[in-house]
mmCIF file with all atom_site columns, C-alpha atoms in Angstrom:
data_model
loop_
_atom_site.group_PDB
_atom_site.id
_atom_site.type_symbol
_atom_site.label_atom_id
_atom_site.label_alt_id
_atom_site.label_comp_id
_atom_site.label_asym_id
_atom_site.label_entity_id
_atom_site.label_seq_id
_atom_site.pdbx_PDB_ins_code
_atom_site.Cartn_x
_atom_site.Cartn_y
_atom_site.Cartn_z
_atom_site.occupancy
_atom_site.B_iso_or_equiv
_atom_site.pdbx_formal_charge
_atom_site.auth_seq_id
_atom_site.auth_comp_id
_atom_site.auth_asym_id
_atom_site.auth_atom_id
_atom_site.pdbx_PDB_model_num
ATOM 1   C CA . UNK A 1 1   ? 0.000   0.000   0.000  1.00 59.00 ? 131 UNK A CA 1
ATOM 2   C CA . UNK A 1 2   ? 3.034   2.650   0.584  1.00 56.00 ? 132 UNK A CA 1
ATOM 3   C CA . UNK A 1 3   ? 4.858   1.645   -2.332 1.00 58.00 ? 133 UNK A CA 1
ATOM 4   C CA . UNK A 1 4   ? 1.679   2.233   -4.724 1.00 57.00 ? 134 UNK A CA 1
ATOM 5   C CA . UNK A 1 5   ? 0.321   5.073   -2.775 1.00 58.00 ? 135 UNK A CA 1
ATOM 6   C CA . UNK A 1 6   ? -2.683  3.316   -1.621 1.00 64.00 ? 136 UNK A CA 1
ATOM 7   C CA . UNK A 1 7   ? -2.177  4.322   2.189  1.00 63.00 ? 137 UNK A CA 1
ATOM 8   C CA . UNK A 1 8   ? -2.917  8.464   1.099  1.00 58.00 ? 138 UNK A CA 1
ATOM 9   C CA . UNK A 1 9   ? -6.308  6.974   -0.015 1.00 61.00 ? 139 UNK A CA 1
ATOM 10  C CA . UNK A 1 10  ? -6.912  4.897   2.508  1.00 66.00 ? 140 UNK A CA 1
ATOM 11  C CA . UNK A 1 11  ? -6.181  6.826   5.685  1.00 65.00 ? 141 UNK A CA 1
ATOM 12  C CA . UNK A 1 12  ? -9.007  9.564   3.940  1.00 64.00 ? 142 UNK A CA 1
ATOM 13  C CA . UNK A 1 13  ? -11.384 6.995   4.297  1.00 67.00 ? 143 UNK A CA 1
ATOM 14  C CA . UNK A 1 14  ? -14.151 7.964   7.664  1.00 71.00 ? 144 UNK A CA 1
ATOM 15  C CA . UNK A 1 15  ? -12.944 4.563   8.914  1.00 75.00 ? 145 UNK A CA 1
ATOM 16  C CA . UNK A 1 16  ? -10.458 4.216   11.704 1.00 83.00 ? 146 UNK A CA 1
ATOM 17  C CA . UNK A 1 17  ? -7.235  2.490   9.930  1.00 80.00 ? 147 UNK A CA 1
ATOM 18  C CA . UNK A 1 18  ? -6.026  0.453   12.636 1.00 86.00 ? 148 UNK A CA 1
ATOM 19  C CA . UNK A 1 19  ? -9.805  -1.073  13.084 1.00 89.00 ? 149 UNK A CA 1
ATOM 20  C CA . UNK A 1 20  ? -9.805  -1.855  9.561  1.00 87.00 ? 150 UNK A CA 1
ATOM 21  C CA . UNK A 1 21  ? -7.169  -3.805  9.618  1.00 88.00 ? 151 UNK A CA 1
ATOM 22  C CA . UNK A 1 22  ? -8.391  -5.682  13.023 1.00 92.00 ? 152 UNK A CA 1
ATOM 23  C CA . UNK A 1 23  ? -11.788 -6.502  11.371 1.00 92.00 ? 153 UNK A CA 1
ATOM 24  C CA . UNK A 1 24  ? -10.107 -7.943  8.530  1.00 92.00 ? 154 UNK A CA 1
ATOM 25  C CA . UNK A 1 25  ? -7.390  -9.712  10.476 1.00 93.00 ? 155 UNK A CA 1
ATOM 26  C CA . UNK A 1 26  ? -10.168 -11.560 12.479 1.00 93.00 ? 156 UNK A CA 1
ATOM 27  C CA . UNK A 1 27  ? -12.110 -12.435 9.304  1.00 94.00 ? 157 UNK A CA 1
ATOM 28  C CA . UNK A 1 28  ? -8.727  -14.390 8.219  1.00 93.00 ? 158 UNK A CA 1
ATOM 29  C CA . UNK A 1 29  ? -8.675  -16.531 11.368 1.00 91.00 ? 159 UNK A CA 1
ATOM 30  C CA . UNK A 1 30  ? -11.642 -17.713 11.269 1.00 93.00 ? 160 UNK A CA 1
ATOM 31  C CA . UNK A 1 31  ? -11.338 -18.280 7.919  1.00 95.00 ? 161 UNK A CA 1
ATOM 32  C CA . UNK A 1 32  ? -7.811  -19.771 8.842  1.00 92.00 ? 162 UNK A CA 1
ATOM 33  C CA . UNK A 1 33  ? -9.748  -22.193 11.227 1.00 89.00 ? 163 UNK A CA 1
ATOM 34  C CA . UNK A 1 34  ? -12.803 -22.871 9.085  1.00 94.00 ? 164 UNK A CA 1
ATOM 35  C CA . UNK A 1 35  ? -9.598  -23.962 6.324  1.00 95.00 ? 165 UNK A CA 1
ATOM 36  C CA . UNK A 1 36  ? -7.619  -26.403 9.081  1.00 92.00 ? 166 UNK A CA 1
ATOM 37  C CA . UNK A 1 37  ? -10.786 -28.008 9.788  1.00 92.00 ? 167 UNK A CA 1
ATOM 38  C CA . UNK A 1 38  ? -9.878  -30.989 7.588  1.00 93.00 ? 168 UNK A CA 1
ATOM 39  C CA . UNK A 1 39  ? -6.510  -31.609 8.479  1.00 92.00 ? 169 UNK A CA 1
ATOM 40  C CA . UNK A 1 40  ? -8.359  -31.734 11.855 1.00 89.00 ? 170 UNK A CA 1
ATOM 41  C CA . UNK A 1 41  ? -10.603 -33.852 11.108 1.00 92.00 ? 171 UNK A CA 1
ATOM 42  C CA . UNK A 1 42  ? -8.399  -36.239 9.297  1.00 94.00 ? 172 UNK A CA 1
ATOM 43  C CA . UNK A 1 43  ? -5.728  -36.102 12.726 1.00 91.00 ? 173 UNK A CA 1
ATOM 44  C CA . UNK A 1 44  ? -8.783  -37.546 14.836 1.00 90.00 ? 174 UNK A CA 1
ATOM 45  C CA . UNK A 1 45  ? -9.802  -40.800 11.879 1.00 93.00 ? 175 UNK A CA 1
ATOM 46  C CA . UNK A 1 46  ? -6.611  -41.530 11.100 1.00 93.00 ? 176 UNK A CA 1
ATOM 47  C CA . UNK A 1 47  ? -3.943  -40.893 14.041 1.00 92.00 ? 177 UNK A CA 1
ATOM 48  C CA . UNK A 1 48  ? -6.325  -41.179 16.552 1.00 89.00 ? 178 UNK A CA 1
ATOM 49  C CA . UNK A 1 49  ? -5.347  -37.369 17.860 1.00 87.00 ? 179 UNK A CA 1
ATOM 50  C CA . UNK A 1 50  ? -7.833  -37.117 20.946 1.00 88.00 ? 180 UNK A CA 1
ATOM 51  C CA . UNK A 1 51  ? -9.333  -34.001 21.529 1.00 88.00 ? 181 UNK A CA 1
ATOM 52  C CA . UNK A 1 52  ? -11.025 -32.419 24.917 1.00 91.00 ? 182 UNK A CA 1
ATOM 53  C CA . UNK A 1 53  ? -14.719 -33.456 25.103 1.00 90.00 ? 183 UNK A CA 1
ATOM 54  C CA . UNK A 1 54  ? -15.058 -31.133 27.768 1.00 93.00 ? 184 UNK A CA 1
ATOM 55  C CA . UNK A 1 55  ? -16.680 -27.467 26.411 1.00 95.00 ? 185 UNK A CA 1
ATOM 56  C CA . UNK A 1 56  ? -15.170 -25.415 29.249 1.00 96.00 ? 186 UNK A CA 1
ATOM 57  C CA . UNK A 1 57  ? -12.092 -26.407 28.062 1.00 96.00 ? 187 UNK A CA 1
ATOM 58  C CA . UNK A 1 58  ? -12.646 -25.665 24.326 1.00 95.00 ? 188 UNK A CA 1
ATOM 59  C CA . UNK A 1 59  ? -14.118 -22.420 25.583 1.00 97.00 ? 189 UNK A CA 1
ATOM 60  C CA . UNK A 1 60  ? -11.124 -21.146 27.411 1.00 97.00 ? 190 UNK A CA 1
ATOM 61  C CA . UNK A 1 61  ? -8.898  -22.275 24.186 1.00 96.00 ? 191 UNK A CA 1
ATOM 62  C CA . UNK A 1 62  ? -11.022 -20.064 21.833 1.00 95.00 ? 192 UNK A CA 1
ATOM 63  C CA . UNK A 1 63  ? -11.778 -16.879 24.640 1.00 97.00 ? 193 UNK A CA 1
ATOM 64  C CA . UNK A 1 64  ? -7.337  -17.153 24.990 1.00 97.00 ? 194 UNK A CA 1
ATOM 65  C CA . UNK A 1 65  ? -7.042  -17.592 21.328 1.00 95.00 ? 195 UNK A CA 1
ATOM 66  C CA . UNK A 1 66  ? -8.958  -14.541 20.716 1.00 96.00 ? 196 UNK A CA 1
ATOM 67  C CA . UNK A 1 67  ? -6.945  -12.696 22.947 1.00 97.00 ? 197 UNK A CA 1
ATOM 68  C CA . UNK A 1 68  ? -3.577  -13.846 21.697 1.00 96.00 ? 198 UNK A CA 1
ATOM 69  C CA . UNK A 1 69  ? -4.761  -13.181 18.115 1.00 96.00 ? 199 UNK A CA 1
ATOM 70  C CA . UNK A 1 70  ? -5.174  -9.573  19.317 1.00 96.00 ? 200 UNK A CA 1
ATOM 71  C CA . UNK A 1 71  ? -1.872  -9.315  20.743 1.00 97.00 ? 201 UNK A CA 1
ATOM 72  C CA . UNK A 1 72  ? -0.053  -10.615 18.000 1.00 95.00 ? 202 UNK A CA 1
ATOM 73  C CA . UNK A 1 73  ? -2.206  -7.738  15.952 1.00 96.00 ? 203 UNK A CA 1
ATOM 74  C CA . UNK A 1 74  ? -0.615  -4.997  17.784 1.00 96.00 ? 204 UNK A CA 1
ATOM 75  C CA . UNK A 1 75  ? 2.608   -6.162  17.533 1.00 95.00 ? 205 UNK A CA 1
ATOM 76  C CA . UNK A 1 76  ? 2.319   -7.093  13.730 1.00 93.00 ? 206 UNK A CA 1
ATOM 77  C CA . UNK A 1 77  ? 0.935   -3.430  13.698 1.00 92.00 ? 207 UNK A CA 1
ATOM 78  C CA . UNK A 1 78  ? 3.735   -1.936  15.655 1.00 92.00 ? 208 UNK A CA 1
ATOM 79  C CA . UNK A 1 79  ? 6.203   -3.818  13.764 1.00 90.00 ? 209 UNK A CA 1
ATOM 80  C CA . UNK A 1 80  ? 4.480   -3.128  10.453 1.00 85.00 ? 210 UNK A CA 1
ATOM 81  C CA . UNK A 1 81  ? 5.069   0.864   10.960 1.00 86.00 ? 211 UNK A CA 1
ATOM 82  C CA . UNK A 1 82  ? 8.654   0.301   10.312 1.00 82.00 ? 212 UNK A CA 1
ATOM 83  C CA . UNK A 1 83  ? 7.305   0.011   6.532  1.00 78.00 ? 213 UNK A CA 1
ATOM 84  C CA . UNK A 1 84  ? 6.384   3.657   7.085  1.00 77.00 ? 214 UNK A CA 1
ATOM 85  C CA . UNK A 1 85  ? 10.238  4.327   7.516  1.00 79.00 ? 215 UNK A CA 1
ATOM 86  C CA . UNK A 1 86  ? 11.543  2.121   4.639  1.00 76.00 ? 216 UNK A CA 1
ATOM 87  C CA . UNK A 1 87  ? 11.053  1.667   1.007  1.00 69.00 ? 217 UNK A CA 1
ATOM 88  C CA . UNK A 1 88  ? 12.243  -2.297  1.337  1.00 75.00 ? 218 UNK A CA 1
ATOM 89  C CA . UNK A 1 89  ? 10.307  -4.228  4.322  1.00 79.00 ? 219 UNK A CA 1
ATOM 90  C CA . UNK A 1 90  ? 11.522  -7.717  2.942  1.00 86.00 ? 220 UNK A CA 1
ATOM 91  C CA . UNK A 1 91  ? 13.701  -8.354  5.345  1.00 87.00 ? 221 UNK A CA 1
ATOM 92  C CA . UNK A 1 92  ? 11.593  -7.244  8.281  1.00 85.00 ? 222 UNK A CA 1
ATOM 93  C CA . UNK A 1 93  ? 9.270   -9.545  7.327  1.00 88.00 ? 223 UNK A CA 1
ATOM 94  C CA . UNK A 1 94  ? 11.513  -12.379 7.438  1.00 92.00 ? 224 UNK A CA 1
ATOM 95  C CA . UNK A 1 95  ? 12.841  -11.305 10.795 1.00 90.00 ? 225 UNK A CA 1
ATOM 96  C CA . UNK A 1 96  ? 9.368   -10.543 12.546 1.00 91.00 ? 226 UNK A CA 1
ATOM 97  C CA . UNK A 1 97  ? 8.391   -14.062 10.864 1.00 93.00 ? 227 UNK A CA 1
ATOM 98  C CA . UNK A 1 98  ? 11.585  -15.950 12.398 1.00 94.00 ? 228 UNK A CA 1
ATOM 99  C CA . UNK A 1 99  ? 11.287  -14.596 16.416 1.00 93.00 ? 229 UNK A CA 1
ATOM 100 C CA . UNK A 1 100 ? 7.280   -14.701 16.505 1.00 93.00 ? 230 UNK A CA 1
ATOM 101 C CA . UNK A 1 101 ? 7.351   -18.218 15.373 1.00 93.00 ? 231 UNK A CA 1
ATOM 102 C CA . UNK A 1 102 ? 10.507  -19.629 17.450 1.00 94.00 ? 232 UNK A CA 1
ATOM 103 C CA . UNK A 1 103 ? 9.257   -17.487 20.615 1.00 95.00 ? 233 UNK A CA 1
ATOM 104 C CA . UNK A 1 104 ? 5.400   -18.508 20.047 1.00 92.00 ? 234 UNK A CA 1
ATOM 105 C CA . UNK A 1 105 ? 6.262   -22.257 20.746 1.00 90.00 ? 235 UNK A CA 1
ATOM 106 C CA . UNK A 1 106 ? 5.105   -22.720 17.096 1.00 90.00 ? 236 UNK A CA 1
ATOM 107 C CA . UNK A 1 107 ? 8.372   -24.563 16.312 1.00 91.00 ? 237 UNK A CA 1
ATOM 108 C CA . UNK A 1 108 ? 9.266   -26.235 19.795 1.00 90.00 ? 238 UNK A CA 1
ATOM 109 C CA . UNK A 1 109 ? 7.214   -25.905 22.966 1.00 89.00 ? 239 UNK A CA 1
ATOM 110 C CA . UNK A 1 110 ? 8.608   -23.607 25.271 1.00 91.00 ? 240 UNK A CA 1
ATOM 111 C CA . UNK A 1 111 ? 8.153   -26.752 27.823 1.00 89.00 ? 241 UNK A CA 1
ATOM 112 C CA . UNK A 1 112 ? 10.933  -27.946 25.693 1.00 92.00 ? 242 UNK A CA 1
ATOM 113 C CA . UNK A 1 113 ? 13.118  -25.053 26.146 1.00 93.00 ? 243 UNK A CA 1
ATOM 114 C CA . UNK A 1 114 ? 16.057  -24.855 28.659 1.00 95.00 ? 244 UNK A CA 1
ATOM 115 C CA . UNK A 1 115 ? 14.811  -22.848 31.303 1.00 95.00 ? 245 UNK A CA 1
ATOM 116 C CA . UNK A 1 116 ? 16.457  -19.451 30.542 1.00 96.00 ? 246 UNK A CA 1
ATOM 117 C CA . UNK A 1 117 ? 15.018  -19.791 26.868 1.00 95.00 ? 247 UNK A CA 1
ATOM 118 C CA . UNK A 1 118 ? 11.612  -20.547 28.301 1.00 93.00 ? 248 UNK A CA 1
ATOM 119 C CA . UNK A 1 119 ? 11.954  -17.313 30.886 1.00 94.00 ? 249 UNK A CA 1
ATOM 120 C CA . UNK A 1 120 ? 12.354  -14.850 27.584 1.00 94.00 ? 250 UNK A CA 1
ATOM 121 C CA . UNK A 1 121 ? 9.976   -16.525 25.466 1.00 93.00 ? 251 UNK A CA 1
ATOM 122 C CA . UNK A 1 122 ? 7.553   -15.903 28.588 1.00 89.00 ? 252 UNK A CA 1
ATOM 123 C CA . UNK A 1 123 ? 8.923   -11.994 28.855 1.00 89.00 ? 253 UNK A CA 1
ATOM 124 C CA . UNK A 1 124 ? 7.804   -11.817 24.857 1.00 93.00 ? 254 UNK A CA 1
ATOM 125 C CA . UNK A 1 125 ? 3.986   -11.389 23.473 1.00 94.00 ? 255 UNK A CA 1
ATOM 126 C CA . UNK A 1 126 ? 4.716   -14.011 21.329 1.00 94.00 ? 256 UNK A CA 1
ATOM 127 C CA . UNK A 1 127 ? 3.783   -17.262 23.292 1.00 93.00 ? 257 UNK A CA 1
ATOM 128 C CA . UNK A 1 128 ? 0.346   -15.146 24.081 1.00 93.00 ? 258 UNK A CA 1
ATOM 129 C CA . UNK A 1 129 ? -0.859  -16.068 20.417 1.00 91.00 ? 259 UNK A CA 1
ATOM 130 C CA . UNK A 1 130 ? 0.150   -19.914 20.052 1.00 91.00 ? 260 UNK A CA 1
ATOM 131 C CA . UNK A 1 131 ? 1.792   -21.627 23.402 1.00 93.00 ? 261 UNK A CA 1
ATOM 132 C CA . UNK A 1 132 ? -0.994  -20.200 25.826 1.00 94.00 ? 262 UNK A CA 1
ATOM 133 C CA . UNK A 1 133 ? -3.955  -21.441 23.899 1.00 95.00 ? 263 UNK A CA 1
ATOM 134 C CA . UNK A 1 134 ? -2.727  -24.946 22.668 1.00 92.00 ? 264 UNK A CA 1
ATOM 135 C CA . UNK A 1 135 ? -1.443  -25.372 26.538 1.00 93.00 ? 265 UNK A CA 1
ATOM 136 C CA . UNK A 1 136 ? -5.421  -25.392 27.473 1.00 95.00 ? 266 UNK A CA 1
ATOM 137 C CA . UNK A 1 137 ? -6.131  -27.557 24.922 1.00 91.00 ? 267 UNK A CA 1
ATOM 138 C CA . UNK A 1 138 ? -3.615  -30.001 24.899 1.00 90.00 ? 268 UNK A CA 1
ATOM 139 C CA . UNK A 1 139 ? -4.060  -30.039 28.486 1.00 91.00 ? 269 UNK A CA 1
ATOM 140 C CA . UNK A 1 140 ? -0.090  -29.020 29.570 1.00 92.00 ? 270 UNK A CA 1
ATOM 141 C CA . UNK A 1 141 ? -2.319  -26.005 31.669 1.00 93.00 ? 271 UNK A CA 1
ATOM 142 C CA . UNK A 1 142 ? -5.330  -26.600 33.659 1.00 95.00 ? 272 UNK A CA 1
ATOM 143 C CA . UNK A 1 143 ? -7.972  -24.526 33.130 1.00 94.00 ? 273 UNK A CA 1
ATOM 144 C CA . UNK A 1 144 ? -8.385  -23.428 36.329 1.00 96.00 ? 274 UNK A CA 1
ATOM 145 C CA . UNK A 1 145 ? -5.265  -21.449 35.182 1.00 96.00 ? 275 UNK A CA 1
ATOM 146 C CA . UNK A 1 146 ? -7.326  -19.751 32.608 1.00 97.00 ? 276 UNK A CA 1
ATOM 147 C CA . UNK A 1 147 ? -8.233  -16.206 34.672 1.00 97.00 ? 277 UNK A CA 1
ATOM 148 C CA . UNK A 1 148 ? -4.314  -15.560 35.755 1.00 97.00 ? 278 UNK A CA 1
ATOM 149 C CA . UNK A 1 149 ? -3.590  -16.156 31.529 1.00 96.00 ? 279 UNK A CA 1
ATOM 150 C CA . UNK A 1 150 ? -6.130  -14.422 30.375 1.00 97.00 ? 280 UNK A CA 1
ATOM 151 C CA . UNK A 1 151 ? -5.213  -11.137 32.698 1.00 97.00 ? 281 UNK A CA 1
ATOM 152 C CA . UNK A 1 152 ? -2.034  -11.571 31.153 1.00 96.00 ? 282 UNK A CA 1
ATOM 153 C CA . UNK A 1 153 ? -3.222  -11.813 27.425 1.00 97.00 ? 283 UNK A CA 1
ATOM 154 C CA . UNK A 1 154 ? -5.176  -8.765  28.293 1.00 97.00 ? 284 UNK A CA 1
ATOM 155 C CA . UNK A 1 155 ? -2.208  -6.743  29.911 1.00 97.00 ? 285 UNK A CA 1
ATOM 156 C CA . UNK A 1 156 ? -0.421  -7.270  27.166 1.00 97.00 ? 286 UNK A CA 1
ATOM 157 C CA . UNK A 1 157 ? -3.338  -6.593  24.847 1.00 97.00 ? 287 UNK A CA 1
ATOM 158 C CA . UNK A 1 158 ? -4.249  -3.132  26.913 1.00 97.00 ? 288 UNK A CA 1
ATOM 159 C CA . UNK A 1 159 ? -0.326  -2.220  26.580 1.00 97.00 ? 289 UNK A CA 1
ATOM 160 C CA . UNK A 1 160 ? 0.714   -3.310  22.996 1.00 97.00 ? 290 UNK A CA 1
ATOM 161 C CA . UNK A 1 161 ? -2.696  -1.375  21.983 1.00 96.00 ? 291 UNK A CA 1
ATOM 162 C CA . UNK A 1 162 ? -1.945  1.579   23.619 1.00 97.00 ? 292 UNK A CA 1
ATOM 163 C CA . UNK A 1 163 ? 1.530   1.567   21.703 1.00 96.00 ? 293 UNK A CA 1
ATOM 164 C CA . UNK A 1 164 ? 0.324   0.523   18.401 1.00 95.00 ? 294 UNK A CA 1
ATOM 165 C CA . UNK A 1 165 ? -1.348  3.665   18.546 1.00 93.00 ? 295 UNK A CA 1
ATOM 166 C CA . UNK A 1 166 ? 0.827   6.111   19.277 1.00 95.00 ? 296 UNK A CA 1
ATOM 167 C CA . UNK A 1 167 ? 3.461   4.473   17.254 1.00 94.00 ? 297 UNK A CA 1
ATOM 168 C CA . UNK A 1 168 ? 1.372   4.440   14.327 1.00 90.00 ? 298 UNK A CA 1
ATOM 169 C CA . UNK A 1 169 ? 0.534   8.277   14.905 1.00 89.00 ? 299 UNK A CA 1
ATOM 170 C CA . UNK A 1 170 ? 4.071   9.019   14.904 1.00 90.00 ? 300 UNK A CA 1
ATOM 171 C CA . UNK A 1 171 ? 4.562   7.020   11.716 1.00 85.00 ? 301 UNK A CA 1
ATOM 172 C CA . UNK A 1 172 ? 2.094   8.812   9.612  1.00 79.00 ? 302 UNK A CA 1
ATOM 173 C CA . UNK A 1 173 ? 4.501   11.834  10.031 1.00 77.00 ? 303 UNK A CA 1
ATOM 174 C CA . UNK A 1 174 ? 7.200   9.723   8.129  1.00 70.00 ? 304 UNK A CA 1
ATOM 175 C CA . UNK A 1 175 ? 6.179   8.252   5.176  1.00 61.00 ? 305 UNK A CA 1
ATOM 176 C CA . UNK A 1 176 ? 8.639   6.984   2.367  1.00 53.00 ? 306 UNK A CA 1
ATOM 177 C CA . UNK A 1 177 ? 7.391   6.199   -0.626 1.00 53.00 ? 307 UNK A CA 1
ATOM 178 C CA . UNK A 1 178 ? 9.219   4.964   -3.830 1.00 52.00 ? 308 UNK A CA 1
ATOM 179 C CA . UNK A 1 179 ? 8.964   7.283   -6.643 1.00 49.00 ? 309 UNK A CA 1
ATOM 180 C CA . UNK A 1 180 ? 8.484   10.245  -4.636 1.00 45.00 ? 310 UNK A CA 1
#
């Protein structure tokens, strides 16, 4: 959008920028979910995966994966003002792509991790979005832990919110675009 020129156009639009962006970012995980569904599905028939019967604990899974999604939204979006500061954002793609995903537990569990590994992984946002949920799920955390997780998915919601605005507001001021 900053390389074309689209972002001018876009912020003049009567809708808030950053919401637009959320809406649509929630509309892609659920359509992310509603896509998994088979692989799901095919994890249960033929590799006997079991899954929770229990609905409280599905429920906690999806109220902490909604939370985590969020965080991970403000830090894409805090990240994602760098772009507004560079005519090449590449790279800083690959690098946000790298730490989320090694510091989410999406490539090894933090359980897995040494112990001084796990304590930054647990000092980042990023297990908020993938280790925290699966842990209900999978059953690794009770879900009588679910209020002290969920006040932290929503402290760091409240704070990386807070500075995805004000971030972003400072970004506008610098905008590079190629061409011009």
């Amino acid at each position: 959008m900053i390389r074309e020129g689209q972002v001018a156009i876009d912020l003049l639009r009567p809708m808030d920028f950053q919401t637009r962006f959320y809406v649509d970012a929630v509309g892609s995980m659920a359509l992310n979910l509603l896509l998994k569904t088979p692989l799901l599905i095919i994890a249960v028939v033929f590799f006997q995966v079991q899954l929770p019967r229990d609905v409280a604990t599905w429920l906690v899974f999806l109220i902490s994966l909604a939370l985590g999604h969020a965080v991970m939204f403000f830090f894409d979006w805090i990240f994602s003002c760098l772009a507004f500061y560079s005519t090449e954002t590449w790279g800083l793609s690959v690098v946000r792509v790298a730490v989320v995903t090694f510091f989410s537990g999406a490539i090894v569990p933090l359980q897995m991790m040494p112990d001084w590994l796990r304590a930054i992984a647990n000092a980042l946002p990023f297990a908020q979005s993938v280790y925290v949920p699966v842990s209900f799920l999978s059953g690794v955390t009770p879900i009588s832990a679910a209020p002290q997780a969920w006040l932290t998915q929503l402290a760091w919601l409240i704070g990386l919110g807070v500075i995805s605005r004000l971030v972003f507001k400072r970004s506008l001021h610098k905008v590079t675009v190629q061409g011009g």
